[in-house]
CSV table of C-alpha atoms in Angstrom, one decimal:
chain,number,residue,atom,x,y,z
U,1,UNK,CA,4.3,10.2,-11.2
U,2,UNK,CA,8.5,10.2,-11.1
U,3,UNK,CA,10.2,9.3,-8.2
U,4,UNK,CA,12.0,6.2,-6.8
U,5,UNK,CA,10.0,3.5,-5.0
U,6,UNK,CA,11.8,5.1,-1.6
U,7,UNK,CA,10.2,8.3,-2.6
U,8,UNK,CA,6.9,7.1,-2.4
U,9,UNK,CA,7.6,5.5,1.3
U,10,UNK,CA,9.6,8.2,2.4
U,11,UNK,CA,6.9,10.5,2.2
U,12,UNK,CA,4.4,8.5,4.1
U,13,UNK,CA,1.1,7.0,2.8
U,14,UNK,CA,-1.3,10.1,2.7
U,15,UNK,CA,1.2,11.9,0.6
U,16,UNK,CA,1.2,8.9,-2.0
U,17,UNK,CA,-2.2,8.6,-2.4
U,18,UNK,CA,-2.6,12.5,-3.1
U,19,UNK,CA,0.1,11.8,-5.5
U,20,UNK,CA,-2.3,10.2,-7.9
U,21,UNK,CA,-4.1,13.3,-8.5
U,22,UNK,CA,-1.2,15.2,-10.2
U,23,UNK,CA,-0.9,12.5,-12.8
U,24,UNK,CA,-3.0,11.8,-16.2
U,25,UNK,CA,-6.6,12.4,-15.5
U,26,UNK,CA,-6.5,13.4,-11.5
U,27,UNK,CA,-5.1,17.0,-12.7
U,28,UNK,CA,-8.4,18.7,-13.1
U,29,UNK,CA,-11.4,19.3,-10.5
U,30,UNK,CA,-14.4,17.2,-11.8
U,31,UNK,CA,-17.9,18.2,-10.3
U,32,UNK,CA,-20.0,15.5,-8.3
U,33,UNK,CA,-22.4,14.5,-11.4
U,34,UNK,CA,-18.9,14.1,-13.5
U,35,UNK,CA,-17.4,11.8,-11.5
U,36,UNK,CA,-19.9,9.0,-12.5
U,37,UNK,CA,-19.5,9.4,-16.2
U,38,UNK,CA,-15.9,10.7,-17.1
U,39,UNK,CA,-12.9,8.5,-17.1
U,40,UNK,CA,-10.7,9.1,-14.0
U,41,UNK,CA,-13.8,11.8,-13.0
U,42,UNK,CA,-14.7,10.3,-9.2
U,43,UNK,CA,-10.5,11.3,-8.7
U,44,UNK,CA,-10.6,14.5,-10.1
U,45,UNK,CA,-13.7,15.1,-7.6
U,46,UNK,CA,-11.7,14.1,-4.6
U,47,UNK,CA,-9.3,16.8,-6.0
U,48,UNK,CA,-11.8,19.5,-5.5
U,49,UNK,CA,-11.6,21.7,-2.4
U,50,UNK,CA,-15.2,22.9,-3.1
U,51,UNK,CA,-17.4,21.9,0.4
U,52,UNK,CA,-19.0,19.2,-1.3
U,53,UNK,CA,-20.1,16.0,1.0
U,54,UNK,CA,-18.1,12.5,-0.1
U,55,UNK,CA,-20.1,9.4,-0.1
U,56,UNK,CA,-19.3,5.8,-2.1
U,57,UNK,CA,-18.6,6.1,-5.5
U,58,UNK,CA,-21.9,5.8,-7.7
U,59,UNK,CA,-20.3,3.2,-9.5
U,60,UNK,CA,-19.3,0.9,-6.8
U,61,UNK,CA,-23.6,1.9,-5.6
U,62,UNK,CA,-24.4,0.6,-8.2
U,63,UNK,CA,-23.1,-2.8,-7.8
U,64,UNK,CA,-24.1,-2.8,-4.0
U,65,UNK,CA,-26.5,-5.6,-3.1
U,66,UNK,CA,-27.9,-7.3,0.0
U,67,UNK,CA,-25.7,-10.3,-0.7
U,68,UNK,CA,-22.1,-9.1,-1.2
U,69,UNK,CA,-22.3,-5.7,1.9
U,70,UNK,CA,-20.6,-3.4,-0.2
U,71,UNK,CA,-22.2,-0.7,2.0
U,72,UNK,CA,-21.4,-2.2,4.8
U,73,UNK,CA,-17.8,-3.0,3.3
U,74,UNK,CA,-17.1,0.8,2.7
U,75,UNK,CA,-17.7,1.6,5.8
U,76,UNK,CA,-15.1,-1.0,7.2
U,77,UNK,CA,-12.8,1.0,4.8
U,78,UNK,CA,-11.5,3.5,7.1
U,79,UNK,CA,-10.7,0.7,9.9
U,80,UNK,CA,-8.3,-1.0,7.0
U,81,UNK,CA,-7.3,2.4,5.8
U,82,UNK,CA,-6.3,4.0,9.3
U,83,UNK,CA,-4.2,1.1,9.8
U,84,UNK,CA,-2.2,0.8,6.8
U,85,UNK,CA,-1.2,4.4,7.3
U,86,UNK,CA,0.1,3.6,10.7
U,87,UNK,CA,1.9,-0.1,9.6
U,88,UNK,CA,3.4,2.2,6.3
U,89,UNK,CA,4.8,4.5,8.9
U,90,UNK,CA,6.5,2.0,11.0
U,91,UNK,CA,7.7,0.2,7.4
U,92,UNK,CA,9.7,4.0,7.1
U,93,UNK,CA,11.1,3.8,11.1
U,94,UNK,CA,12.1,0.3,10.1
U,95,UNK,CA,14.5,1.4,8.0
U,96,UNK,CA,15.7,-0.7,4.5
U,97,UNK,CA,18.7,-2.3,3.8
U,98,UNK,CA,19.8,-4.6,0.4
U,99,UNK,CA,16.5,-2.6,-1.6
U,100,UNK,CA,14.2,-3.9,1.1
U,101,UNK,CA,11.7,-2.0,3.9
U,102,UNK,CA,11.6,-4.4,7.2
U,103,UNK,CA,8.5,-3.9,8.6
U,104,UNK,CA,10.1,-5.9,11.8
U,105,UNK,CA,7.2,-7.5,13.8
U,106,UNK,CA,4.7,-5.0,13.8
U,107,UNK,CA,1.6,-6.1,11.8
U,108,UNK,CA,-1.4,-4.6,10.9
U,109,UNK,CA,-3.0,-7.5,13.5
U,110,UNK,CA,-0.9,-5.3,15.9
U,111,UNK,CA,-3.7,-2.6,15.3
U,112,UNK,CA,-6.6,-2.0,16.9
U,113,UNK,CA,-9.2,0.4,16.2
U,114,UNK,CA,-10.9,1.2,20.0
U,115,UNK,CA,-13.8,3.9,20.6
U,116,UNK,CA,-12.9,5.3,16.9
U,117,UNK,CA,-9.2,5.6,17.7
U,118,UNK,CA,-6.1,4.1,16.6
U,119,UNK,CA,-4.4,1.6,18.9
U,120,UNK,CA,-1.2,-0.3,18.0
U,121,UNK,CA,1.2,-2.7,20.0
U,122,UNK,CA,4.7,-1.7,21.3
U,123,UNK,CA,6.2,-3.6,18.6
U,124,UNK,CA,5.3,-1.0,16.5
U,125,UNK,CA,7.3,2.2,16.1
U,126,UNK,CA,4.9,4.8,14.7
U,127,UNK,CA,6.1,8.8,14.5
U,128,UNK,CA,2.0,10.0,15.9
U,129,UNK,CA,2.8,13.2,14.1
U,130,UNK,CA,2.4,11.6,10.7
U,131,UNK,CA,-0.7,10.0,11.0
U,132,UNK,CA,-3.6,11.7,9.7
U,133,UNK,CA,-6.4,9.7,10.5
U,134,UNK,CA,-5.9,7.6,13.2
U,135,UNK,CA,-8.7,9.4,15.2
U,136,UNK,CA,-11.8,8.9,12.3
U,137,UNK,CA,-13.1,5.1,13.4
U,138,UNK,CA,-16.0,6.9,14.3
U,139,UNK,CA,-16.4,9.4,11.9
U,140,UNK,CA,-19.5,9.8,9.6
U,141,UNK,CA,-19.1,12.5,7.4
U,142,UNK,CA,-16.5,13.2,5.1
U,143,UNK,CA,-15.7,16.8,2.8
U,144,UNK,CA,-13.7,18.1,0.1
U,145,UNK,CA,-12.7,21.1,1.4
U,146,UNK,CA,-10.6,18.5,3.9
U,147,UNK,CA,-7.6,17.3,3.0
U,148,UNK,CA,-7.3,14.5,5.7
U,149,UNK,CA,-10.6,13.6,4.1
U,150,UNK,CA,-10.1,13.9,0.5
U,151,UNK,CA,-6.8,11.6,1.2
U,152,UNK,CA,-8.7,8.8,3.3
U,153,UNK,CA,-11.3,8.9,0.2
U,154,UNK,CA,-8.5,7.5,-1.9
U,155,UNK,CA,-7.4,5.3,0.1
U,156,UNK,CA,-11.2,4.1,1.2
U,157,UNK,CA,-12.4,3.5,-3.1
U,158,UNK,CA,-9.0,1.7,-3.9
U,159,UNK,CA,-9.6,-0.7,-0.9
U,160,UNK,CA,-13.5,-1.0,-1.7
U,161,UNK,CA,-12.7,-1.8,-5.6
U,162,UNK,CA,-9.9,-4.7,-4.1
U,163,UNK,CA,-13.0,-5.9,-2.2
U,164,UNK,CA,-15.3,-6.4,-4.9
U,165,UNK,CA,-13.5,-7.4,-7.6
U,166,UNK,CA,-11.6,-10.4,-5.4
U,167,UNK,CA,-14.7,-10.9,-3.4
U,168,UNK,CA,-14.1,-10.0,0.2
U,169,UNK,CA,-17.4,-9.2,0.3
U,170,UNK,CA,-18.9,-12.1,3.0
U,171,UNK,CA,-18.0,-13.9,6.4
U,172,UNK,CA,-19.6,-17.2,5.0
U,173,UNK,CA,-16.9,-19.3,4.8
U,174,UNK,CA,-18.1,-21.5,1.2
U,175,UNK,CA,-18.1,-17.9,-0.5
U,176,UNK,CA,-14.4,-17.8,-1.4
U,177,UNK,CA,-13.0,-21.5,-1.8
U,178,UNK,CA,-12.8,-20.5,-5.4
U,179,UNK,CA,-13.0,-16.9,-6.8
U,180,UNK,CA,-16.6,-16.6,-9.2
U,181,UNK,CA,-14.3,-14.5,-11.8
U,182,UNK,CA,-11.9,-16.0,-13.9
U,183,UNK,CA,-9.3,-12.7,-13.9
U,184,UNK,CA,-9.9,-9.7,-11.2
U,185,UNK,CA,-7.0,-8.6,-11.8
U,186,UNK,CA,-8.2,-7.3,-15.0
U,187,UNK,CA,-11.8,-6.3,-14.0
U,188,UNK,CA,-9.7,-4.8,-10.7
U,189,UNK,CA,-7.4,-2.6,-13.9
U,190,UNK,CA,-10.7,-1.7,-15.8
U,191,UNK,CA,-12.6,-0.1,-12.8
U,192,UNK,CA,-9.4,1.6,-12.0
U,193,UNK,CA,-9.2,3.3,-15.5
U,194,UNK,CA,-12.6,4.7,-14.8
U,195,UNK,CA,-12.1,6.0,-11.2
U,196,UNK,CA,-8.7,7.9,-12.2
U,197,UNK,CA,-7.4,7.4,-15.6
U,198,UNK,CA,-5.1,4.9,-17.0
U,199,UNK,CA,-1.9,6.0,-15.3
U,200,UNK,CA,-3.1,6.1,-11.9
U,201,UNK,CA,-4.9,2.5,-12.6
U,202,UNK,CA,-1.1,1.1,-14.1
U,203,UNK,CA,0.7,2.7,-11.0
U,204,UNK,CA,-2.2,1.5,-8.4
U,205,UNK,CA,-1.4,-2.1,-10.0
U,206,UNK,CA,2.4,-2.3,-9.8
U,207,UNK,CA,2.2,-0.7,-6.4
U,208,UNK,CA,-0.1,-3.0,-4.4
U,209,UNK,CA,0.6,-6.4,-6.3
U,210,UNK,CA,3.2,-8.5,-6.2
U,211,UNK,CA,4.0,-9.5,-10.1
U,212,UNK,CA,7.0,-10.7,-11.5
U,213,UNK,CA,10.8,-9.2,-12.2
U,214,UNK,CA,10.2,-9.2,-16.1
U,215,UNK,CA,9.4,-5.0,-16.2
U,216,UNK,CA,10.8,-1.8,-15.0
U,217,UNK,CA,11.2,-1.6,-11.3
U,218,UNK,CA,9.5,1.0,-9.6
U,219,UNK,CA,6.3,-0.3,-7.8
U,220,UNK,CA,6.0,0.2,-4.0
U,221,UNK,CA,5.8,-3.7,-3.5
U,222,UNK,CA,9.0,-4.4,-5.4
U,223,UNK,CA,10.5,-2.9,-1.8
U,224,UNK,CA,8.6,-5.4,0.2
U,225,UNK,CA,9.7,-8.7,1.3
U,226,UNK,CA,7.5,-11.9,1.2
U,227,UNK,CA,4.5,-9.4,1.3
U,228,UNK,CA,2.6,-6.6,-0.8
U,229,UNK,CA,0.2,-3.6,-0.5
U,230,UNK,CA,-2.9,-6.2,-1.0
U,231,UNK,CA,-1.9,-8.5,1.2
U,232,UNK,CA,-1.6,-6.1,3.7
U,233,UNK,CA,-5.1,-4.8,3.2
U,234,UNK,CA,-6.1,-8.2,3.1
U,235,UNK,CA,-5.0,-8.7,7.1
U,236,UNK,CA,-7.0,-5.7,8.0
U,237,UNK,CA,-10.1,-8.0,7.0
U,238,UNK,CA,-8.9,-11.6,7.8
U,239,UNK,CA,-6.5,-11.6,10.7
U,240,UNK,CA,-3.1,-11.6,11.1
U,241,UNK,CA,-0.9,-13.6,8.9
U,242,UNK,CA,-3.8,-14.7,7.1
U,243,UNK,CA,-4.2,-12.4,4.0
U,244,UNK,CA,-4.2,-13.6,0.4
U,245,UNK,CA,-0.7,-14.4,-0.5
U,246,UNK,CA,-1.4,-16.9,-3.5
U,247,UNK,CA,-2.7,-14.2,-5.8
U,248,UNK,CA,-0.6,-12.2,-8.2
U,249,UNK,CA,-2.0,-9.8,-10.9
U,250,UNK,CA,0.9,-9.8,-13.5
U,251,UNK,CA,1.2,-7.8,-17.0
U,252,UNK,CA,-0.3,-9.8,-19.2
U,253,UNK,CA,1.3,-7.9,-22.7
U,254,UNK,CA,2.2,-10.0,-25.7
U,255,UNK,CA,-1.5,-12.0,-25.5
U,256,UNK,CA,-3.5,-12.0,-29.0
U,257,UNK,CA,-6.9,-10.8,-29.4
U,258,UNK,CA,-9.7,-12.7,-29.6
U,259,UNK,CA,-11.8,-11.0,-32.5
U,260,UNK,CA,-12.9,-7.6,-31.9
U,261,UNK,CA,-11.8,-8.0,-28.1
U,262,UNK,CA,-8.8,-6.4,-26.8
U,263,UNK,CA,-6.3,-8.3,-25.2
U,264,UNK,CA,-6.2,-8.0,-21.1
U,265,UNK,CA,-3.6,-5.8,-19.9
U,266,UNK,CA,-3.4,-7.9,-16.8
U,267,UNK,CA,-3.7,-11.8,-16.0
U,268,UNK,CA,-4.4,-13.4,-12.5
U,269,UNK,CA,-2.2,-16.2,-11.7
U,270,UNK,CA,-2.3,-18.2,-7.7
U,271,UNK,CA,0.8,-19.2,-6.4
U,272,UNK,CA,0.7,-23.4,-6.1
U,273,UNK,CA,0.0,-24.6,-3.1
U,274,UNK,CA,-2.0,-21.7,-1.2
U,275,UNK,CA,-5.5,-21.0,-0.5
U,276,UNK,CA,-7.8,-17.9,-0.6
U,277,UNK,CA,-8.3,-16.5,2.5
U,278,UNK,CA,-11.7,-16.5,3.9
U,279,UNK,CA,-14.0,-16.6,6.8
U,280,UNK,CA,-14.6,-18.8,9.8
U,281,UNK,CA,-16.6,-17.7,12.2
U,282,UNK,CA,-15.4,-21.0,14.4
U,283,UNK,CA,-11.7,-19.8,14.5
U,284,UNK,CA,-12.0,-16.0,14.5
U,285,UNK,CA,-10.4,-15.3,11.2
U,286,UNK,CA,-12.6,-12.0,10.7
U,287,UNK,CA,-12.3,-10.1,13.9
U,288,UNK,CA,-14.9,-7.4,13.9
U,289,UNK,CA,-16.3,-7.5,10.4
U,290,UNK,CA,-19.5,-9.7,11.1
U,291,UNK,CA,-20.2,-6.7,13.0
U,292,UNK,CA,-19.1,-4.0,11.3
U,293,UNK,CA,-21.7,-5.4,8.6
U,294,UNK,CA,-24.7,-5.4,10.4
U,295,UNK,CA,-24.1,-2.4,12.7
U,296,UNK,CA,-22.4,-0.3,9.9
U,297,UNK,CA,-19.6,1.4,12.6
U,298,UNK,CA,-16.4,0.3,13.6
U,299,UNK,CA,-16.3,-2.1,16.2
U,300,UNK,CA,-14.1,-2.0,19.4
U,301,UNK,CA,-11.2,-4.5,18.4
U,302,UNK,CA,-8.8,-6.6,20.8
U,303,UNK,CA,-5.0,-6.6,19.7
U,304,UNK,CA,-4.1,-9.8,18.8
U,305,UNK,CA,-0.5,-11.1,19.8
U,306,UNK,CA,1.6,-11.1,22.8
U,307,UNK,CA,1.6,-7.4,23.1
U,308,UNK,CA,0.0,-4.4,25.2
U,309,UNK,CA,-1.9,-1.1,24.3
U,310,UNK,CA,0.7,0.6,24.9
U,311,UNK,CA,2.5,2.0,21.7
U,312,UNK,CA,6.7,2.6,21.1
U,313,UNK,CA,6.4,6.8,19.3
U,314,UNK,CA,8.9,7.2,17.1
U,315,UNK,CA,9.7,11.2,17.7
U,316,UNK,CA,10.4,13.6,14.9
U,317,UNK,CA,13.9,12.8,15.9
U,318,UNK,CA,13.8,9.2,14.8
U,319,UNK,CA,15.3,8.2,18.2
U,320,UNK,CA,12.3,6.0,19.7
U,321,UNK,CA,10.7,6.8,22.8
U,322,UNK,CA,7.6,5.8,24.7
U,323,UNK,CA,4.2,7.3,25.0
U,324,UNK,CA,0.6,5.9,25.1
U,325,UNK,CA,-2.3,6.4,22.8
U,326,UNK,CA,-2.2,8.4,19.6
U,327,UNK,CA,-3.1,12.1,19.2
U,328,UNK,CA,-3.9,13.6,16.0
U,329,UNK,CA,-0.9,16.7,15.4
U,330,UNK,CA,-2.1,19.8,15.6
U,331,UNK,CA,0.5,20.9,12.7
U,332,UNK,CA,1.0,19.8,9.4
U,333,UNK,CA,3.4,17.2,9.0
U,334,UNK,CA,7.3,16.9,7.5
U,335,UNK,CA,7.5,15.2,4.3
U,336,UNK,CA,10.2,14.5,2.1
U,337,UNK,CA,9.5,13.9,-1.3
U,338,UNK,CA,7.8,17.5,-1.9
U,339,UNK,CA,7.3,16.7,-5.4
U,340,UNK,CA,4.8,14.1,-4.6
U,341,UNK,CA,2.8,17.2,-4.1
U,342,UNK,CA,1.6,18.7,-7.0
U,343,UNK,CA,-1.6,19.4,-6.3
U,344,UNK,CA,-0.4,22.2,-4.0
U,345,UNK,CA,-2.8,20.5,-1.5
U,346,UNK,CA,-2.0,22.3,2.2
U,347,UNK,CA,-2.8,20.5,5.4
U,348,UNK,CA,-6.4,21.2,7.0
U,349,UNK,CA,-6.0,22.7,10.8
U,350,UNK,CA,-6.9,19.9,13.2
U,351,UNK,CA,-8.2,21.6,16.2
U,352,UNK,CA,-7.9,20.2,19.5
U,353,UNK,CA,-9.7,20.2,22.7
U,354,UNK,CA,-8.0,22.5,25.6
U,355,UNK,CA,-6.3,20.3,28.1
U,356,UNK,CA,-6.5,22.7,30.6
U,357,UNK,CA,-9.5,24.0,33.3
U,358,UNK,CA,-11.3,27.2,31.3
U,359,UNK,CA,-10.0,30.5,33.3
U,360,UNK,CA,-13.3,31.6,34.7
U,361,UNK,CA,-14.3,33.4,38.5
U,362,UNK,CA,-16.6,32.6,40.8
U,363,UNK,CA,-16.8,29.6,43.2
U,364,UNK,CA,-19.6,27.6,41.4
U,365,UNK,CA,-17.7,27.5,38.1
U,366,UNK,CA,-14.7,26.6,39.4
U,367,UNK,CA,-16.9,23.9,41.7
U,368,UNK,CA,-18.5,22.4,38.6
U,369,UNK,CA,-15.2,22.1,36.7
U,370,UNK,CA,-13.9,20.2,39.2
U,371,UNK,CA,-16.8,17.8,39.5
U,372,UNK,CA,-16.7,17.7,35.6
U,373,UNK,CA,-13.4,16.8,35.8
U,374,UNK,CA,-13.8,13.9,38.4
U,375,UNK,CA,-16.4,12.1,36.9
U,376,UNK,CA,-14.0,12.1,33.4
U,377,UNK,CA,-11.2,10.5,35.1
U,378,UNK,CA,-13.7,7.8,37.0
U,379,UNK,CA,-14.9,7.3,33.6
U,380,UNK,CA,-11.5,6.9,32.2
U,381,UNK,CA,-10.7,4.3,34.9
U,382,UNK,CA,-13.4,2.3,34.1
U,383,UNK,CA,-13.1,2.7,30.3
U,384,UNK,CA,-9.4,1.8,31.0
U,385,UNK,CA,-10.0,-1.0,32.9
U,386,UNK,CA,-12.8,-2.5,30.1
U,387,UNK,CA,-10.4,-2.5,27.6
U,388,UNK,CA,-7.5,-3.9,29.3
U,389,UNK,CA,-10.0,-6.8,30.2
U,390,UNK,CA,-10.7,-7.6,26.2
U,391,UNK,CA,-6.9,-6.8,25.1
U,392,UNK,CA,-5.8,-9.4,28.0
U,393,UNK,CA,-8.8,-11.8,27.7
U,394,UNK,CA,-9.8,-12.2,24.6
U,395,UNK,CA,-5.7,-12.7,23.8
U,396,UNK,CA,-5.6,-15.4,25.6
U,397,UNK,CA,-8.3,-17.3,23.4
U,398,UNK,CA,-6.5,-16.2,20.3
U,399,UNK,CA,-3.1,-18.4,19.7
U,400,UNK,CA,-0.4,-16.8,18.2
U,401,UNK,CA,0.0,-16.6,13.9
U,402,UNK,CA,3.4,-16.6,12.5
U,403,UNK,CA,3.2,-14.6,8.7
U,404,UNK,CA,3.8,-16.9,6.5
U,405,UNK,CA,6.2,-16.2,3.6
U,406,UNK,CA,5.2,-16.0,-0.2
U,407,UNK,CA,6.2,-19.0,-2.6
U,408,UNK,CA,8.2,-16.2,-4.2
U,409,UNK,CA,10.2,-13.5,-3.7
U,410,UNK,CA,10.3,-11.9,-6.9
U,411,UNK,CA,11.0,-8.2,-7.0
U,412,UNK,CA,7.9,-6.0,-8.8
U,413,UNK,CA,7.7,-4.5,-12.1
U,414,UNK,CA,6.7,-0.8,-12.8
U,415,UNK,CA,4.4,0.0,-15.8
């Protein structure tokens, strides 16, 4: 897993997270019973390109119960996962300058997933032909023989495993005043290990926490000011500016053993001064998730801030530009970073509905496109006009959130 902490923006999120499967255990293609069983064997299954249907990990099944809505949870996982691809995306447009990525003002509270798509504000300056899932809020069904699918995977058991182990796992309010476990970090590391091997669990750790400046630098994070990967994920569930900042997972090397007990690798330290995040159903902190529980789809969202639903497209070009909407490319995207590749994954071809009327004869065909066609757009116009009436009203119940920083702004360390 070599490559500069630039590299691993540069080449956008997907093509990070496939990057775990060309180190330590993710090499090899693991059948669906191994993946329970063998260390680092649920990865190596997302590595397969056999047509084999993906569903939760049995090990995060097992701990599912009706009190902490793990399956309701993994579910919400695409929502959080198709908008930290398009928030990493904008962190690349942003540019970086003195080490650091400036995400500028866009947000992951900027985002908005609408009738299974992707919608972001025009603060945000998001290339549409790097995005690979911004159309699967309402998808069901996920295979191996996708890539788009095997990559969301990743990105959908990391976030779940974040969930349970730092209990964001309930809208009640009282549930996460005070975390149950004394070090996630460490239970967080250890499940990790299990799902893709020791060097994917180390690189997972340095890349989405913030830490300390004591190691090697190398973790995305360290590139991030006042903010990390978790955090981020964090917003996707709480809001805006309100994701867990007081939590740090730091190496925790040096400690003695206690008996026949190993040591921790990691240790969970809170910043002084800052809460958990949590819950309330009073102020609208978890927008969506109440119902994403109980129905088990992803709900239409409002974008919060002082925004519209119209999004700024960065072109291949880098040069800006308008457009509205995103559209899944129907060609595989550019990368840099081809080494991040290993796996010699290829891009699946995304199909895409004709735009145009089908070439047919005869008066009745042409007649019933063109009723066809009118009913769509009154459709639209009403569909347009519903959504513009929960982006516009429901903003103006919502009062504006200004990100807070973190207590520190130390750099990340790299294991």
């Amino acid at each position: 897993m070599a490559g500069t902490t630039t590299n691993k923006i540069e080449v956008g999120f997907r093509n990070y997270l496939l990057s775990l499967i060309g180190s330590d255990s993710g090499a090899l293609c693991s059948s669906k019973g191994q993946e329970y069983d063998d260390p680092g064997g649920r990865l190596r299954f997302l590595h397969c390109k056999e047509t084999s249907k993906i569903e939760m990990w049995e090990k995060m099944k097992d701990k599912a119960t009706a009190s902490n809505n793990l399956m309701g949870l993994w579910k919400y996982t695409v929502s959080s996962c198709m908008k930290i691809e398009a928030w990493w995306d904008n962190l690349k447009n942003g540019g970086h300058e003195g080490g650091f990525y400036n995400p500028g003002t866009c947000s992951v509270g900027h985002m908005a997933v609408s009738g299974g798509r992707l919608n972001y504000g025009q603060n945000c300056v998001i290339n549409k032909n790097h995005l690979t899932w911004d159309s699967s809020g309402n998808k069901r069904e996920f295979y191996t023989n996708r890539q788009e699918d095997r990559s969301l995977s990743i990105c959908r058991d990391i976030i779940l495993q974040m969930m349970y182990y730092f209990e964001i796992v309930n809208t009640d309010s009282s549930t996460r005043s005070k975390l149950s476990n004394p070090n996630p970090c460490q239970d967080l590391y250890e499940s990790l290990v299990r799902w893709g091997g020791t060097q994917v669990a180390e690189a997972i750790m340095t890349d989405w926490f913030i830490g300390d400046s004591s190691g090697t630098p190398g973790g995305i994070s360290q590139s991030l000011k006042g903010i990390d990967l978790y955090e981020v994920m964090t917003e996707t569930v709480y809001g805006d500016g309100r994701g867990d900042k007081s939590i740090r997972c730091r190496l925790a090397e040096g400690l003695e053993s206690s008996g026949t007990q190993a040591s921790p690798k990691y240790k969970t330290e809170y910043d002084k001064g800052m809460e958990l995040s949590e819950c309330r159903e009073s102020s609208n902190k978890c927008s969506g998730l109440e119902e994403i529980l109980q129905l088990g789809q992803s709900p239409d969202e409002e974008i919060s801030g002082d925004i519209t639903s119209t999004a700024r497209i960065a072109p291949e070009n880098g040069t800006g530009g308008d457009g509205t909407g995103v559209s899944l490319s129907a060609s595989a995207p550019s990368y840099s970073g081809s080494s991040f590749l290993s796996s010699g994954d290829e891009d699946s071809n995304i199909k895409r509905a004709p735009k145009t009327p089908p070439s047919v004869s005869g008066g009745s065909a042409s007649i019933g496109w063109a009723v066809g066609a009118s009913v769509g757009i009154l459709l639209g116009l009403v569909s347009s006009a519903y959504g513009y009436y929960r982006v516009f009203y429901m903003r103006s119940r919502r009062r504006n959130l200004m990100r807070a920083p973190r207590l520190h702004g130390a750099r990340i360390a790299y294991a």
